[in-house]
Short mmCIF file of C-alpha atoms in Angstrom, two decimals:
data_model
loop_
_atom_site.label_atom_id
_atom_site.label_comp_id
_atom_site.label_asym_id
_atom_site.label_seq_id
_atom_site.Cartn_x
_atom_site.Cartn_y
_atom_site.Cartn_z
CA MET H 713 -9.92 -3.92 -19.12
CA SER H 714 -13.15 -3.65 -17.40
CA VAL H 715 -14.55 -0.33 -16.03
CA GLN H 716 -13.65 -0.88 -12.39
CA GLU H 717 -10.07 -2.08 -13.63
CA ARG H 718 -10.02 1.68 -15.48
CA LYS H 719 -11.08 3.20 -12.61
CA GLN H 720 -8.24 1.44 -10.40
CA ARG H 721 -5.55 2.36 -12.91
CA GLU H 722 -6.92 5.43 -12.99
CA ARG H 723 -6.71 6.18 -9.37
CA ALA H 724 -3.37 4.91 -8.85
CA GLU H 725 -2.02 7.48 -11.77
CA ARG H 726 -3.79 10.65 -9.75
CA GLU H 727 -2.30 9.50 -6.56
CA ARG H 728 1.37 8.97 -7.94
CA LEU H 729 0.56 12.23 -9.64
CA ILE H 730 0.19 13.90 -6.41
CA VAL H 731 3.04 12.16 -4.69
CA ALA H 732 5.27 13.12 -7.22
CA THR H 733 4.00 16.73 -7.46
CA ALA H 734 4.41 17.00 -3.54
CA ARG H 735 7.95 16.13 -3.51
CA GLU H 736 8.56 18.44 -6.50
CA LEU H 737 7.23 20.99 -4.69
CA ALA H 738 8.87 20.23 -1.32
CA GLU H 739 12.82 19.90 -3.01
CA GLN H 740 12.08 23.19 -4.98
CA GLN H 741 10.76 25.24 -1.94
CA GLY H 742 10.32 23.53 1.08
CA TRP H 743 7.30 21.47 2.72
CA ASP H 744 6.08 24.30 3.83
CA ALA H 745 5.42 25.22 0.32
CA VAL H 746 3.02 22.29 -0.19
CA THR H 747 -0.42 22.53 0.34
CA THR H 748 -3.48 20.60 -1.07
CA ARG H 749 -4.40 24.20 -2.51
CA ARG H 750 -1.27 24.23 -4.13
CA LEU H 751 -0.89 20.72 -5.49
CA ALA H 752 -4.54 20.81 -6.91
CA GLU H 753 -3.55 23.78 -8.88
CA ARG H 754 -0.46 21.95 -10.12
CA ILE H 755 -1.97 19.07 -11.00
CA GLU H 756 -5.21 20.30 -12.09
CA TYR H 757 -7.64 18.61 -10.08
CA SER H 758 -10.21 19.85 -7.72
CA GLN H 759 -9.35 19.81 -3.92
CA PRO H 760 -12.02 17.16 -2.96
CA VAL H 761 -10.05 14.77 -5.50
CA LEU H 762 -6.92 15.14 -3.59
CA TYR H 763 -8.93 14.46 -0.46
CA SER H 764 -10.52 11.52 -1.81
CA HIS H 765 -6.94 10.16 -2.27
CA PHE H 766 -5.13 11.71 1.20
CA ARG H 767 -7.02 12.97 4.32
CA GLY H 768 -4.16 15.86 4.11
CA LYS H 769 -0.51 16.44 4.06
CA ARG H 770 0.44 14.55 6.74
CA GLU H 771 -0.89 11.49 4.72
CA ILE H 772 1.03 13.00 1.90
CA ILE H 773 4.10 13.49 3.52
CA GLY H 774 4.04 9.41 4.43
CA ALA H 775 3.25 8.43 0.59
CA VAL H 776 6.89 10.55 0.12
CA ALA H 777 8.35 8.99 3.14
CA LEU H 778 7.04 5.50 1.77
CA GLN H 779 8.66 5.92 -1.71
CA GLY H 780 11.95 7.50 -0.40
CA ALA H 781 12.45 4.44 1.94
CA THR H 782 12.55 2.08 -1.23
CA GLU H 783 14.68 4.38 -3.17
CA MET H 784 16.82 4.50 -0.06
CA ALA H 785 16.95 0.74 0.18
CA VAL H 786 17.60 0.10 -3.46
CA ALA H 787 20.68 2.75 -3.40
CA VAL H 788 22.43 1.03 -0.22
CA ARG H 789 21.91 -2.38 -1.63
CA ALA H 790 23.74 -1.13 -4.95
CA ALA H 791 26.52 0.78 -3.31
CA THR H 792 27.16 -2.23 -0.80
CA ALA H 793 26.70 -5.11 -3.94
CA ALA H 794 29.37 -3.61 -5.42
CA ALA H 795 31.95 -3.34 -2.52
CA ASN H 796 34.04 -6.23 -1.63
CA GLY H 797 34.73 -7.16 2.04
CA PRO H 798 32.71 -5.59 5.39
CA ARG H 799 34.85 -2.60 5.62
CA ALA H 800 34.62 -1.76 2.24
CA ARG H 801 30.79 -2.09 2.57
CA VAL H 802 30.11 -0.21 5.49
CA ALA H 803 31.61 2.87 3.85
CA ALA H 804 29.77 2.34 0.80
CA LEU H 805 26.92 1.90 2.83
CA ALA H 806 27.38 5.23 4.87
CA HIS H 807 28.43 7.23 1.74
CA ALA H 808 25.03 6.16 0.01
CA TYR H 809 23.03 6.81 3.11
CA LEU H 810 24.65 10.45 2.80
CA ASP H 811 24.25 10.78 -0.65
CA PHE H 812 21.04 9.79 -0.36
CA ALA H 813 20.19 12.73 2.04
CA ALA H 814 21.77 15.59 0.28
CA ARG H 815 20.30 14.78 -2.75
CA ASN H 816 16.79 14.14 -1.64
CA PRO H 817 16.24 16.32 1.13
CA ALA H 818 12.76 17.20 1.27
CA VAL H 819 12.41 13.43 0.75
CA TYR H 820 14.80 12.68 3.70
CA ASP H 821 12.88 14.93 5.82
CA ALA H 822 9.51 12.92 4.83
CA LEU H 823 11.57 9.91 6.39
CA PHE H 824 12.65 11.37 9.56
CA GLN H 825 12.17 14.49 10.14
CA LEU H 826 8.40 15.34 9.67
CA ASP H 827 5.65 13.65 11.03
CA GLY H 828 3.84 11.59 7.99
CA GLY H 829 1.85 9.66 10.32
CA LEU H 830 3.68 6.49 9.92
CA ALA H 831 4.91 4.00 12.65
CA TYR H 832 8.76 3.27 13.12
CA ALA H 833 10.11 0.37 14.77
CA GLN H 834 6.74 -1.35 15.60
CA GLU H 835 5.00 -4.07 15.01
CA ASP H 836 2.53 -2.06 12.52
CA THR H 837 5.75 -0.42 10.90
CA PRO H 838 5.04 -0.09 6.73
CA GLU H 839 7.23 -3.05 4.78
CA PRO H 840 8.96 0.13 2.70
CA LEU H 841 10.61 1.23 6.42
CA LYS H 842 11.20 -2.15 7.50
CA ASP H 843 12.93 -2.77 4.32
CA ALA H 844 14.88 0.20 4.25
CA PHE H 845 16.33 -0.95 7.93
CA ALA H 846 17.26 -4.25 6.74
CA ALA H 847 18.98 -2.53 3.98
CA LEU H 848 21.18 -1.17 6.49
CA LEU H 849 21.32 -4.38 8.93
CA GLU H 850 22.55 -6.37 5.77
CA SER H 851 25.83 -4.83 5.73
CA LEU H 852 26.22 -3.81 9.67
CA GLY H 853 24.93 -6.61 11.03
CA GLU H 854 28.08 -8.83 10.11
CA VAL H 855 30.35 -6.24 11.88
CA ALA H 856 28.16 -5.62 14.90
CA GLY H 857 30.54 -7.42 17.24
CA ASP H 858 30.26 -10.48 19.56
CA GLY H 859 27.57 -9.96 21.87
CA ILE H 860 26.31 -7.27 20.46
CA HIS H 861 22.92 -7.33 19.01
CA PRO H 862 23.20 -6.50 14.97
CA GLY H 863 19.33 -4.26 15.29
CA LEU H 864 20.70 -2.32 18.53
CA PHE H 865 24.25 -1.95 16.50
CA THR H 866 22.64 -0.82 13.37
CA GLU H 867 20.09 1.77 14.96
CA THR H 868 23.22 3.16 16.05
CA PHE H 869 25.06 3.35 13.51
CA TRP H 870 22.30 4.86 11.57
CA ALA H 871 21.82 7.52 14.41
CA ALA H 872 25.59 8.81 13.47
CA LEU H 873 24.76 8.65 9.92
CA HIS H 874 21.75 10.38 10.72
CA GLY H 875 23.61 13.00 12.65
CA LEU H 876 26.10 13.43 10.24
CA ALA H 877 23.58 14.01 7.19
CA THR H 878 21.36 16.54 9.37
CA LEU H 879 24.11 18.68 11.25
CA THR H 880 26.11 19.04 7.64
CA ARG H 881 22.96 20.14 5.91
CA ALA H 882 22.25 22.78 8.30
CA GLY H 883 25.82 24.01 8.26
CA ARG H 884 26.89 22.60 11.16
CA LEU H 885 29.46 20.69 10.24
CA PRO H 886 31.68 22.40 7.50
CA PRO H 887 31.27 19.52 4.05
CA GLU H 888 35.04 19.54 3.14
CA ASP H 889 35.57 17.01 6.23
CA THR H 890 32.28 14.50 5.36
CA GLU H 891 34.50 11.72 4.07
CA ARG H 892 37.39 12.30 7.37
CA ARG H 893 34.03 11.73 9.22
CA VAL H 894 32.98 8.81 7.46
CA GLU H 895 36.02 7.34 7.61
CA LEU H 896 36.54 8.07 11.67
CA VAL H 897 32.35 6.24 11.99
CA VAL H 898 33.46 3.36 10.32
CA ASP H 899 36.97 2.45 11.63
CA ARG H 900 36.04 3.48 15.31
CA LEU H 901 32.38 2.46 15.17
CA ALA H 902 31.68 -0.21 12.55
CA ILE H 903 35.04 -2.08 12.65
CA ALA H 904 36.51 -2.29 15.56
#
């Protein structure tokens, strides 16, 4: 292995460590606890080393969001692949999405609440974000209905799931009724 290859590998490893540590800290204490000073202390590198990878917290949030988008797409695809029929796939998608949001609140915030400097729904949207949307579209496109654009339908269904996730987490909706809400969204919106 050349010196250049070793340096590139070490740089990639440091970057993964920074992102993993930021994510862990955010999940434990919230995003306000994630500072370059704290990250530098936890990973035992200087702040300038962190800044050589990320210009600041915003870019770190963006890196966590991209990682989360990849994980969410995998979870949605795994859940929908195991389901038989359109209704079962849409219900599995809804559960996988809501489970992901509940299990990974800081990652979910990085994806959909915080400014990570990422472009959404644009030409320059990063591939992991496009793929996460595609994972939703794969199951929702088949139930959009005649004359309804599959992408627009997917955005609307996603918005309903996002509302359920954020309102439940904020204590605005009682969690014990989540299953009934999912059934309503699936039956009334997706399977009309």
